[in-house]
Coordinates of C-alpha atoms in Angstrom, one line a residue:
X1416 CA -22.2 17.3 -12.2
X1417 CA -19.6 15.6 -10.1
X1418 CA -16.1 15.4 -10.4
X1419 CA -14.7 12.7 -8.4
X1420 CA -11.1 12.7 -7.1
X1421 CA -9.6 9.3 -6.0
X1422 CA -6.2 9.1 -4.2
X1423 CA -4.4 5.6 -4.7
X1424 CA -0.8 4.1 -2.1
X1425 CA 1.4 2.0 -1.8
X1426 CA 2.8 0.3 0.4
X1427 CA 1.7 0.5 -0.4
X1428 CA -0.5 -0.3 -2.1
X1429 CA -2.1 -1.5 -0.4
X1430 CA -5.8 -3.0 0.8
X1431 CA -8.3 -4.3 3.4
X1432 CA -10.6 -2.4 5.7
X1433 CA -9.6 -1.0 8.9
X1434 CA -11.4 1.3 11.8
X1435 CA -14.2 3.3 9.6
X1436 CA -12.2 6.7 10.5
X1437 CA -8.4 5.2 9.9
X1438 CA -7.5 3.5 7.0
X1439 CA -4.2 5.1 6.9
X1440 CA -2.6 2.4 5.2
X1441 CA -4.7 2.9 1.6
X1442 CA -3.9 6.6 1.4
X1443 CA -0.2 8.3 1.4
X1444 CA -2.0 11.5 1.3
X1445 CA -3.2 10.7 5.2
X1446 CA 0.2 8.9 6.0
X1447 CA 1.7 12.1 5.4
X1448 CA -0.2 13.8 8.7
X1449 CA 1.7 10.7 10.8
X1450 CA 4.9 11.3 9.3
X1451 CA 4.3 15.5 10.8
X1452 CA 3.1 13.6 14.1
X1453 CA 5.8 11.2 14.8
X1454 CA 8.1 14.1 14.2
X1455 CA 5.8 16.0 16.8
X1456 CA 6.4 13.6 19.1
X1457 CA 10.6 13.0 18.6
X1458 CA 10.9 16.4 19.4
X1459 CA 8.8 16.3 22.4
X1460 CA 11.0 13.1 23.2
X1461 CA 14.4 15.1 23.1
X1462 CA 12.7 17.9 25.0
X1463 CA 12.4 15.2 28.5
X1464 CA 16.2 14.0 26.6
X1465 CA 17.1 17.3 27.9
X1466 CA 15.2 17.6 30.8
X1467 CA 16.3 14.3 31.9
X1468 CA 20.3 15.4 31.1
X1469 CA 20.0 18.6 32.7
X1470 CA 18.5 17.0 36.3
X1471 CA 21.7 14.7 35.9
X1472 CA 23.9 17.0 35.3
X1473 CA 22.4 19.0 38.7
X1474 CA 22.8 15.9 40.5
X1475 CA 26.1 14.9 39.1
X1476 CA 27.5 18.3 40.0
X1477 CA 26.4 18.0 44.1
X1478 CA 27.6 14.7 44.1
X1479 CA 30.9 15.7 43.1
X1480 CA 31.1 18.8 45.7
X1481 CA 30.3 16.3 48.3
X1482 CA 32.4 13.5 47.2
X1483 CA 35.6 16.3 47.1
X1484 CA 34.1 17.5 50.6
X1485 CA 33.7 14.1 52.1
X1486 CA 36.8 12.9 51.4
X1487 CA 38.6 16.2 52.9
X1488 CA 36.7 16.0 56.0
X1489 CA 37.1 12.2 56.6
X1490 CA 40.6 12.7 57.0
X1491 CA 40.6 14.4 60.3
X1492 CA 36.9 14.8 61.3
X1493 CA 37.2 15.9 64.6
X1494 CA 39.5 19.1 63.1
X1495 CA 37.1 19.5 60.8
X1496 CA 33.9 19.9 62.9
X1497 CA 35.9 22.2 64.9
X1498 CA 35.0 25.1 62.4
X1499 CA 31.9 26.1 63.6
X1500 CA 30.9 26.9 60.2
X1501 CA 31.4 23.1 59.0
X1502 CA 29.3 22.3 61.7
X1503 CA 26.7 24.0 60.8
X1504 CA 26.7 23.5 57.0
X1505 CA 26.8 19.3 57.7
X1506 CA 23.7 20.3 59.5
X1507 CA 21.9 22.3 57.2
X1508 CA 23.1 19.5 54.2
X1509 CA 21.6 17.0 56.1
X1510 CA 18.3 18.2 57.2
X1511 CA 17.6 20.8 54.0
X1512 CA 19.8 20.4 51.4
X1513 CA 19.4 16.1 50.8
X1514 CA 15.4 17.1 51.0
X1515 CA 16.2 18.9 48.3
X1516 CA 18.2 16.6 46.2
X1517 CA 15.6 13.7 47.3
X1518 CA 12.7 15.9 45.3
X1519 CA 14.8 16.5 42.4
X1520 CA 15.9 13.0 41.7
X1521 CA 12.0 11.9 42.3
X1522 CA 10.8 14.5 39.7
X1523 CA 9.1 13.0 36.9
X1524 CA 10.4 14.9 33.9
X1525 CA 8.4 13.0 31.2
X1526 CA 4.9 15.0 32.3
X1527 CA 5.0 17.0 28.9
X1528 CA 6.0 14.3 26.5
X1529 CA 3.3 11.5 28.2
X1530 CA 0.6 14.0 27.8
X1531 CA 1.8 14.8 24.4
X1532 CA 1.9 11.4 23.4
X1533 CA -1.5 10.6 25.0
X1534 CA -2.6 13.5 22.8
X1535 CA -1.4 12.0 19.7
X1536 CA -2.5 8.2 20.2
X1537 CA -6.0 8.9 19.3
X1538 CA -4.8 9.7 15.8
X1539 CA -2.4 6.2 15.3
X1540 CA -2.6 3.4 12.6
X1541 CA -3.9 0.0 14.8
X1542 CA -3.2 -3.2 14.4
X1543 CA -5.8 -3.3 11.3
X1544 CA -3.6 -0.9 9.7
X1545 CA -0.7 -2.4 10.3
X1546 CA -1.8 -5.8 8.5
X1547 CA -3.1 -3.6 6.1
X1548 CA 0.1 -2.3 5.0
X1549 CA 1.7 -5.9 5.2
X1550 CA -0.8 -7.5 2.7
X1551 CA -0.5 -4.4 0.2
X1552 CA 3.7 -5.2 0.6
X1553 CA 3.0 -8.5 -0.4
X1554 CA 0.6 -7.6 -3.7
X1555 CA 3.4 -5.4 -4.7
X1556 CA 5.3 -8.3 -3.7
X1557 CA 3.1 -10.8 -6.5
X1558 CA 2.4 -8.0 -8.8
X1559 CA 5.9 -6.8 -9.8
X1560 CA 7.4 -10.1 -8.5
X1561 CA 9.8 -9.0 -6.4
X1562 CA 12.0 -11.2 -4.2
X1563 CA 12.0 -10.5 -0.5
X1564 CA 15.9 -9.6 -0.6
X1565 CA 14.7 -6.6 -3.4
X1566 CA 11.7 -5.1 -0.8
X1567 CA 13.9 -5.6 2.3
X1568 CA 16.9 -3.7 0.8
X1569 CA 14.4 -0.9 -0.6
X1570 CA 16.2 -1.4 -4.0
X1571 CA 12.6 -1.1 -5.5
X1572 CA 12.4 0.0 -9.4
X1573 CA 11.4 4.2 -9.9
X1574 CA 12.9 4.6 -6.4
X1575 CA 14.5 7.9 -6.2
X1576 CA 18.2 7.3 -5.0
X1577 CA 17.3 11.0 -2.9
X1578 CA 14.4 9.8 -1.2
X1579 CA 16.2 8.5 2.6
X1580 CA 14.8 4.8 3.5
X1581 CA 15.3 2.4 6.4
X1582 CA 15.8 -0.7 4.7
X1583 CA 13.5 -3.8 6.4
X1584 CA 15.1 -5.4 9.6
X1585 CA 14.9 -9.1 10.4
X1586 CA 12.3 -7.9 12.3
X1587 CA 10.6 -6.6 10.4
X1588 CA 10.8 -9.5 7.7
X1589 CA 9.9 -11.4 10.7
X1590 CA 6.6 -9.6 11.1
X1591 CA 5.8 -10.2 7.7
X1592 CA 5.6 -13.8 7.9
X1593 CA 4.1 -13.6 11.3
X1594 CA 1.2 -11.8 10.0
X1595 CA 1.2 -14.0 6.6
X1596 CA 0.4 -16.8 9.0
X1597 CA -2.2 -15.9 10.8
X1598 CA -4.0 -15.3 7.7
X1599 CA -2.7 -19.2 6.6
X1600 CA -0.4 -17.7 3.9
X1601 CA 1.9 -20.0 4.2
X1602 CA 3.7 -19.4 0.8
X1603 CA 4.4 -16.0 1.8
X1604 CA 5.5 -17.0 5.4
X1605 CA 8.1 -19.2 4.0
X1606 CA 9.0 -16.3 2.2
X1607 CA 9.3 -13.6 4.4
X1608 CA 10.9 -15.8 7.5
X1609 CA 13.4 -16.9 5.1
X1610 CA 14.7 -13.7 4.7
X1611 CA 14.6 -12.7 8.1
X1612 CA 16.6 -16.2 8.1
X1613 CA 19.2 -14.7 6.0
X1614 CA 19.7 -11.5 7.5
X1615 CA 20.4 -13.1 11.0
X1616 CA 22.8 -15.4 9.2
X1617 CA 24.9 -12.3 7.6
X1618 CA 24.8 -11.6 11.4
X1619 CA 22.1 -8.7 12.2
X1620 CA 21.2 -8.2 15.7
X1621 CA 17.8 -8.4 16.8
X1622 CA 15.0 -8.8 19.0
X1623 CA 13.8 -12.2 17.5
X1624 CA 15.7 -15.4 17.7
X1625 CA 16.5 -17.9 15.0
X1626 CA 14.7 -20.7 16.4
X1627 CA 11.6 -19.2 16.7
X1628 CA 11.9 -18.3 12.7
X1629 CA 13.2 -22.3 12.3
X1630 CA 9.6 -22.9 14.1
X1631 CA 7.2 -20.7 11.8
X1632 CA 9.8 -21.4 8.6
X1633 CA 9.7 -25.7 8.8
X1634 CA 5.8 -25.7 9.1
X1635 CA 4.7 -22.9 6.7
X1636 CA 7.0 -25.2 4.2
X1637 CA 5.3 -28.5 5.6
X1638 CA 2.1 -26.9 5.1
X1639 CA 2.8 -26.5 1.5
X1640 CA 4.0 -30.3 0.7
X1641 CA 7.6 -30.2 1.1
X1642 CA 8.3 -32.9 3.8
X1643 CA 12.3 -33.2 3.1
X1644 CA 12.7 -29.2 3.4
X1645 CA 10.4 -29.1 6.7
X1646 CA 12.6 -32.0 8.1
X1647 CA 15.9 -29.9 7.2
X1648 CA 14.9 -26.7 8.5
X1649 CA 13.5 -28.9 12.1
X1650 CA 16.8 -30.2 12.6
X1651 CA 18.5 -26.9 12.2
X1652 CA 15.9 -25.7 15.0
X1653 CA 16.8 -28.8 17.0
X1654 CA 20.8 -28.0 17.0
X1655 CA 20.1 -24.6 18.5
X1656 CA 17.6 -26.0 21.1
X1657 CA 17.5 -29.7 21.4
X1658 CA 14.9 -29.3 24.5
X1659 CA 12.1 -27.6 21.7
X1660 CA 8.7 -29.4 22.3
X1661 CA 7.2 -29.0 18.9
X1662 CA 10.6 -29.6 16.8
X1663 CA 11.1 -32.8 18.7
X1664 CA 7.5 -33.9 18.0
X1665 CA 7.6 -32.4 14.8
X1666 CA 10.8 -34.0 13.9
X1667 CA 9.2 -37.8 14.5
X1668 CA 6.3 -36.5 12.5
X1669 CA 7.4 -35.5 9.5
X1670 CA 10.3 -38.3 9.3
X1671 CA 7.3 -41.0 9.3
X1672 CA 5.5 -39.2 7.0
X1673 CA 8.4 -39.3 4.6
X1674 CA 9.1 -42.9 4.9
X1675 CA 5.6 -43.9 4.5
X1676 CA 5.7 -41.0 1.2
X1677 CA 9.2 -42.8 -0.1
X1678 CA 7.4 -46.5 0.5
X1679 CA 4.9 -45.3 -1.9
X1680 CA 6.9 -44.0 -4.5
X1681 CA 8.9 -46.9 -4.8
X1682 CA 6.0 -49.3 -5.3
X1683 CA 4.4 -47.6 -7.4
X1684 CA 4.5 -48.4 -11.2
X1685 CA 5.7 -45.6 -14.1
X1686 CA 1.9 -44.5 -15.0
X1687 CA 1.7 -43.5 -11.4
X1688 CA 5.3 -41.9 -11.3
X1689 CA 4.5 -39.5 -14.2
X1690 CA 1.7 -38.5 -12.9
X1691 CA 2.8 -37.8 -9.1
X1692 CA 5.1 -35.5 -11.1
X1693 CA 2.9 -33.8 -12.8
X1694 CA 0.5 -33.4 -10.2
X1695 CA 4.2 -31.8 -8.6
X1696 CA 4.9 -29.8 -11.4
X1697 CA 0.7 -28.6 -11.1
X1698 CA 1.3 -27.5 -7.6
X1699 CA 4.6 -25.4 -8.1
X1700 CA 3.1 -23.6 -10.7
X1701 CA 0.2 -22.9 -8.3
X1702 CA 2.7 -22.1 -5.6
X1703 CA 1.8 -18.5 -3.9
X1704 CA -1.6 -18.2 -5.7
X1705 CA -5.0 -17.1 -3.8
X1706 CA -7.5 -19.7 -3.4
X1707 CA -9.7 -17.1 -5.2
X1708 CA -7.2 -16.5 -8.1
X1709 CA -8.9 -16.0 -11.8
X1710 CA -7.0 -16.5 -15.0
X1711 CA -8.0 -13.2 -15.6
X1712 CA -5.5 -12.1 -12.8
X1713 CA -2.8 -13.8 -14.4
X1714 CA -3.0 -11.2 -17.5
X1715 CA -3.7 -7.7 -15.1
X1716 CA -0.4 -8.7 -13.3
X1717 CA 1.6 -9.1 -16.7
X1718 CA 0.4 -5.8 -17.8
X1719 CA 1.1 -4.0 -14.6
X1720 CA 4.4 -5.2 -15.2
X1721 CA 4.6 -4.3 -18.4
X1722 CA 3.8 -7.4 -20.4
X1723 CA 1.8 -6.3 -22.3
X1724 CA 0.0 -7.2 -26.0
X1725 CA 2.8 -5.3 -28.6
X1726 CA 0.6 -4.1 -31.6
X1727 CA 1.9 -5.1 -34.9
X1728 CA 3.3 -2.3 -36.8
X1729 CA 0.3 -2.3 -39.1
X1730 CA -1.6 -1.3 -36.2
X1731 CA 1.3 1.0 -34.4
X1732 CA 0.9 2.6 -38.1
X1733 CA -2.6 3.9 -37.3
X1734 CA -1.9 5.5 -34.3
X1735 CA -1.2 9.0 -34.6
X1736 CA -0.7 12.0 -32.2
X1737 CA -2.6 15.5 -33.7
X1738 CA -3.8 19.2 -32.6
X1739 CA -7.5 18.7 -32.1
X1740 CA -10.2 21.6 -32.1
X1741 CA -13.1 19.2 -31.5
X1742 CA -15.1 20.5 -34.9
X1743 CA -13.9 23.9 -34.8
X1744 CA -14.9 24.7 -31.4
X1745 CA -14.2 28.3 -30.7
X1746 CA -12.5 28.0 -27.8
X1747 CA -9.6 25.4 -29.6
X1748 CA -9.5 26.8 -33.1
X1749 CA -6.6 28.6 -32.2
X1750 CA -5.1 26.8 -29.2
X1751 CA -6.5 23.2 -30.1
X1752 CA -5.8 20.4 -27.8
X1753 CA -3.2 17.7 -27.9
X1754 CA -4.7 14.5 -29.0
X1755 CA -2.6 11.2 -29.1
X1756 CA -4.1 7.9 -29.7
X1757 CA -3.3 5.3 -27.3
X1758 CA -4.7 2.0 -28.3
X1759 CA -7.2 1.5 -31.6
X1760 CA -9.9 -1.4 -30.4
X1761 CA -11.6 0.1 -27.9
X1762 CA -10.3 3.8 -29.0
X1763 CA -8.7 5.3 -26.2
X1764 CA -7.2 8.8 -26.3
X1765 CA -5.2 10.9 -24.5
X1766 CA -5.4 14.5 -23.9
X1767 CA -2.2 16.4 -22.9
X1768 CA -1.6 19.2 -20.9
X1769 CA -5.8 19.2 -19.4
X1770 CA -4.8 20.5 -16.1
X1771 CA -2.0 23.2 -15.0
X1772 CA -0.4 22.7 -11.9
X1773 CA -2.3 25.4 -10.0
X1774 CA -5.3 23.2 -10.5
X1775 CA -4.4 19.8 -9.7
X1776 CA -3.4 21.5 -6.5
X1777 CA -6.9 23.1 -5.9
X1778 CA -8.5 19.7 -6.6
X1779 CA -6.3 18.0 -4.1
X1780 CA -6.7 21.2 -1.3
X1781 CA -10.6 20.2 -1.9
X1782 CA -10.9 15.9 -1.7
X1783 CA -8.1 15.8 1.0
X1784 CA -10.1 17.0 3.8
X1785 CA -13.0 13.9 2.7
X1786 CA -11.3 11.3 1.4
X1787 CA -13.4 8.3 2.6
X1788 CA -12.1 4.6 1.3
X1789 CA -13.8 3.7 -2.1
X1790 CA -16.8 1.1 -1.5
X1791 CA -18.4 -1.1 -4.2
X1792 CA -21.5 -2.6 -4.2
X1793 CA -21.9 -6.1 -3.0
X1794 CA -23.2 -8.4 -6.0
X1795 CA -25.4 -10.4 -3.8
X1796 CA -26.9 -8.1 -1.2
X1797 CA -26.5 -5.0 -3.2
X1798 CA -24.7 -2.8 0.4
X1799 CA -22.1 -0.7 -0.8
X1800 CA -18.8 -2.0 1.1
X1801 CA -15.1 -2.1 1.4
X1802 CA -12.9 -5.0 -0.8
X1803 CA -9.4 -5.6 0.3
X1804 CA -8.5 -5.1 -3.8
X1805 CA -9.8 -2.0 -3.8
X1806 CA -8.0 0.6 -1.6
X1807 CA -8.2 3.6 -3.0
X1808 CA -9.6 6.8 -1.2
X1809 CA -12.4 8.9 -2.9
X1810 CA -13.9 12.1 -2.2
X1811 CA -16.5 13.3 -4.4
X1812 CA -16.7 17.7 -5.4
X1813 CA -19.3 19.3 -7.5
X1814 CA -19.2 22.6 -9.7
X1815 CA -20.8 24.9 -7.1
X1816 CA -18.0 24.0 -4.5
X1817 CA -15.2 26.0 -6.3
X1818 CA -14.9 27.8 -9.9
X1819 CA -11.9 25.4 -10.7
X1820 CA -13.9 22.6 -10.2
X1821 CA -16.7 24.4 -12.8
X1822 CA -14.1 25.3 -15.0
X1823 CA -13.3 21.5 -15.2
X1824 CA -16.2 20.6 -16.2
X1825 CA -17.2 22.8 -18.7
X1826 CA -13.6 21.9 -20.0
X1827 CA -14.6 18.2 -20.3
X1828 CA -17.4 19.1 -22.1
X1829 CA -15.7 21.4 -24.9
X1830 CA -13.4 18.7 -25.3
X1831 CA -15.4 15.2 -25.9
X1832 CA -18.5 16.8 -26.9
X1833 CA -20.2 15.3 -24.8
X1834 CA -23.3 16.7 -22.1
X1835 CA -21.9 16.5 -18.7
X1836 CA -24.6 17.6 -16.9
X1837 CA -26.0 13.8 -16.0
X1838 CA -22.5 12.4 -15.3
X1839 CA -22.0 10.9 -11.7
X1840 CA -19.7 9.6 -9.7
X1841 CA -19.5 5.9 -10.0
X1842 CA -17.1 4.3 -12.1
X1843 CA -17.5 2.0 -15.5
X1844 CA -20.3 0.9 -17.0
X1845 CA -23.2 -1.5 -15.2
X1846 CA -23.1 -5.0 -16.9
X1847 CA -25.0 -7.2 -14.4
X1848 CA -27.5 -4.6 -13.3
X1849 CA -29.3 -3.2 -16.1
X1850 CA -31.6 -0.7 -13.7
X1851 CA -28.4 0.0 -11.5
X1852 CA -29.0 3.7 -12.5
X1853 CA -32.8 3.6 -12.8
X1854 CA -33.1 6.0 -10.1
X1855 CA -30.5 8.3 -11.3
X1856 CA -32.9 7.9 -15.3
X1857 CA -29.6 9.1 -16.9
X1858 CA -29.2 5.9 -18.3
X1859 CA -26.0 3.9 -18.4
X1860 CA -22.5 5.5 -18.5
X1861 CA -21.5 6.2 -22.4
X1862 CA -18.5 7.2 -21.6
X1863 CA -14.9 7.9 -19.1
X1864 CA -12.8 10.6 -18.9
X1865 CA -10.0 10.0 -16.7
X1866 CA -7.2 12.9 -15.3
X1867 CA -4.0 11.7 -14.4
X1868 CA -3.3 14.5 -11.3
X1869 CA 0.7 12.7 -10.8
X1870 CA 3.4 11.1 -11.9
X1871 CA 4.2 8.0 -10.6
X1872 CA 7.7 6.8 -10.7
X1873 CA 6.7 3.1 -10.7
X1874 CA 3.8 1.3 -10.9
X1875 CA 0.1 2.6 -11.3
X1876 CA -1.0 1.6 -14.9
X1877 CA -4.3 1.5 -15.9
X1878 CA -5.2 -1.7 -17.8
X1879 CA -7.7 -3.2 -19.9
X1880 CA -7.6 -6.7 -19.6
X1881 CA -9.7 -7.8 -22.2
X1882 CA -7.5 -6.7 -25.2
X1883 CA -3.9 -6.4 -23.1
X1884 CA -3.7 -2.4 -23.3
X1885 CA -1.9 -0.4 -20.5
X1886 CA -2.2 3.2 -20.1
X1887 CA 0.5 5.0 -18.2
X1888 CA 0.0 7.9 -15.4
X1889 CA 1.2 11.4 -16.9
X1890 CA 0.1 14.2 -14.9
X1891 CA -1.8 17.1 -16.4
X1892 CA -3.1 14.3 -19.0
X1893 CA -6.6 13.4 -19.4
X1894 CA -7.3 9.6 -21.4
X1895 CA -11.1 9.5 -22.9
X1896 CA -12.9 6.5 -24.0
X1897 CA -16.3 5.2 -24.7
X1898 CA -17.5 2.4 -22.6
X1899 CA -20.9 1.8 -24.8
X1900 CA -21.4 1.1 -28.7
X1901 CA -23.0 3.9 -30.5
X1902 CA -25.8 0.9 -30.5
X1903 CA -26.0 1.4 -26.9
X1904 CA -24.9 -2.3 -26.1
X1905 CA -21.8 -2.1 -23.5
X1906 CA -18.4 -2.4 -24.5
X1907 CA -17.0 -5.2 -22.4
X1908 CA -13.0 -4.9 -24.3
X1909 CA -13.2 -1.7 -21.6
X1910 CA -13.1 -3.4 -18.9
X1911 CA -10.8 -2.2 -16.8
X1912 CA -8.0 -2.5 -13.4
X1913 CA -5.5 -0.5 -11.9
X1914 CA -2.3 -1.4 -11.3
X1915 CA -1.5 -0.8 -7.4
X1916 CA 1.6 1.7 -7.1
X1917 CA 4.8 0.1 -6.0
X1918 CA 7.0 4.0 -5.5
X1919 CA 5.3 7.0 -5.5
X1920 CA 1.5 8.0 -5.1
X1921 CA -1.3 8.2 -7.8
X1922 CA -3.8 11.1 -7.8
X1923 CA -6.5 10.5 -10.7
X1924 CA -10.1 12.9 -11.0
X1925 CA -13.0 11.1 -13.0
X1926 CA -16.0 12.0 -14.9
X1927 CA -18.4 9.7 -16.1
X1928 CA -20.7 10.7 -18.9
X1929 CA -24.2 9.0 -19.0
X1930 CA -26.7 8.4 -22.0
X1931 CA -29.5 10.7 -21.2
X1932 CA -28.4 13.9 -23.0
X1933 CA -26.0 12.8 -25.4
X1934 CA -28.8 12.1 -28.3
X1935 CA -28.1 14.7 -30.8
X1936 CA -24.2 14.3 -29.5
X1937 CA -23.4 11.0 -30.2
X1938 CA -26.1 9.7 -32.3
X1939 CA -27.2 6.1 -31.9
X1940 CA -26.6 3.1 -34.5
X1941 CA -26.8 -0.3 -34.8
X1942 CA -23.1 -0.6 -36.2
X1943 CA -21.5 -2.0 -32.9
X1944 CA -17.8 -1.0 -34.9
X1945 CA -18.9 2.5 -34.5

């Protein structure tokens, strides 16, 4: 009896493996501890701040005693060495006193906040990470299609207006694009340097210069087919540094290559115009997609967004919402369950108000301290792995662990029916691997019950693409559904995705039931309807 918690970001959102012990970029429940260590370490910075201002301010203060007494005594320095006392001060300033100041200036004051930060660098994202988080900006990016100006601004939909944010830099944007290249994204390169592009033009300072944006921007876009636009953005490079190698090669380049192109096009006869523009208006529509993208992509994203299938109101009529005591069951008859139907073929219900609070905390207190990134298992060698479209975090807890988790269970049980004692861990049902769970001899999984531990402001729907159904995160809410026919054969409309989260941060629990111990529960039939 497992109950499996699974946290999902980001950034979000966010994919790809990393260091085996890191991964911070796929869980904001981890990218919280950084945020509590760079604040470590900005107040150990203004500690040696401090230190550093207060050994000026000791040497600013002698060198304006001497600077006053200098001055005095230059104006009649045989009078003044006449004093006895002068005398012998002047000699104790020079042979003690300038030691002294010599050793204070040559203290190293940043002792504590080196060490402190050598401390803390063990426990810092890498550069893995780092790409990490850029790849999960840019499938928000798709997703949700958002425009680069929208991300960079932080102007993002569900965003709470109280919540501080450093919009992006042209830096930053920069970085994107950099890091979209060396992964031969060039539709997202062109992107992202283009608004780095525009920030520079409104007149942002930074690091990076304009030309070497030109340089990435003009390739990424010849790289994609568009000669004229490559040649545009060249000589823009060239008028800021006529000298540039590569633009000046570049430039000969791709003005050949557009004369020869133009040549072509005007020979060639109408059946061949139409269908160069076709084959144009093919490629634009293909513009930004994966090499690996499926139709059935096409259909998660719309629902993500929103986009869903509407139900006719014939079907909408059907749906209700009800008390449920799950046949009288003692422990509902007089505080029965909220029950609200959330989509009709395949029957998927929600459960409100499953878990208080006080729970969903003691769940979280119990995965945080495991989360591991979520594997799956490799169709062709069978290894359990990492897949950069899969980035949750998982940590797996059993009844015995804690009485809440027990109390869950047994909960689960009450409610669907259903036998929980063979459920496990993994999710959905097996449809290429009939034995997959020969060695659990449970049988396949009959059925999910899914816990919604958060809110999330935006983003972080769970969708079945098959019959265009999307089912919303509401914390404290449990949705139920059966992924076999009473028959026994699988299900395949439950098939099913989540939506990465674009603000916010998605906690879910999951129980899957299995078939062994559900025969006088759910009784088998050969009506697949059923």
């Amino acid at each position: 009896m497992e109950l499996r918690g699974v946290c999902c970001v980001l950034l979000t959102c966010l994919f790809y493996t990393s260091s085996a012990d890191k991964d911070f970029f796929t869980s904001i429940g981890q990218m919280t501890d950084l945020l509590y260590t760079e604040k470590d370490l900005v107040t150990s910075l203004k500690d040696y701040i401090r230190a550093e201002e207060d050994k000026l301010e000791q040497v600013k203060k002698w060198a304006e005693k001497l600077d006053v007494l200098s001055a005095t005594a230059t104006q009649d320095p045989e009078g003044f060495l006449g004093h006895p006392v002068n005398a012998f001060k002047l000699m104790k300033r020079l042979n003690t006193e300038w030691g002294e100041l010599e050793s204070l200036v040559l203290k190293d004051m940043s002792d504590g906040f080196i060490s402190n930060l050598t401390i803390q660098r063990q426990y810092f994202p890498n550069d893995d990470d780092q790409t990490g988080a850029a790849k999960a900006l840019m499938r928000l990016q798709d997703t949700y299609r958002l425009d680069t100006h929208t991300i960079s601004s932080g102007e993002l939909p569900g965003t709470n207006k109280d919540v501080a944010m450093s919009p992006m830099t042209a830096e930053d944007c920069f970085e994107l694009g950099k890091i979209a290249y060396s992964d031969a994204d060039y539709y997202h390169t062109e992107l992202w340097m283009e608004q780095a592009l525009k920030q520079l033009d409104r007149g942002e300072e930074s690091t990076v210069d304009m030309v070497t944006i030109l340089d990435y921007l003009s390739y990424s876009i010849y790289q994609q087919g568009e000669l004229e636009r490559a040649l545009d953005y060249t000589k823009r490079l060239l008028k800021l540094d006529s000298a540039h190698q590569r633009a000046n090669g570049n430039l000969k380049y791709f003005e050949y290559q557009l004369a020869k192109q133009n040549k072509v096009e005007a020979e060639e006869g109408q059946k061949e115009k139409e269908k160069r523009e076709r084959e144009k208006r093919e490629a634009s529509d293909k513009k930004g997609r994966p090499a690996d993208y499926l139709p059935e992509r096409r259909k998660y994203e719309q629902l993500c967004r929103g986009e869903g299938i509407k139900m006719t109101p014939r079907r909408q009529s059907r749906m209700f919402c009800r008390y449920s005591d799950n046949n009288h069951h003692p422990l509902y008859v007089l505080g029965p369950v909220k029950q609200e139907d959330e989509w009709d073929r395949p029957r998927i219900i929600r459960y409100h108000d499953i878990l208080s609070n006080s729970e969903i905390e003691k769940v979280k207190e119990l995965a945080k301290p495991r989360l591991r990134r979520a594997t799956i298992s490799n169709p062709i060698t069978g290894v359990l792995e990492t897949a950069h479209y899969r980035i949750s975090k998982s940590a797996w807890l059993t009844a015995y662990e804690d009485p809440v988790v027990d109390k869950i269970n047994q909960r689960i049980e009450d409610i669907t029916g259903l036998n929980v004692k063979t459920a496990e861990e993994l999710q959905d049902w097996s449809t290429d691997e009939p034995d997959a769970f020969k060695e659990l001899g449970t049988g396949n999984r009959i059925a999910t019950w899914l816990i919604y531990m958060s809110d999330v402001p935006s983003g972080g729907a769970t969708v079945f693409t098959d019959v265009g159904a999307a089912v919303w995160p509401k914390k404290g809410s449990a949705v139920f559904w059966y992924n076999l026919f009473a028959s026994g054969e699988g299900d395949y409309s439950t098939r099913h995705a989540a939506c990465p989260v674009l603000v916010g941060n998605k906690w879910v629990s999951n129980k899957w039931m299995h078939e062994r111990g559900q025969e006088f529960r759910r009784r088998c039939t050969l009506n697949e309807s059923e």
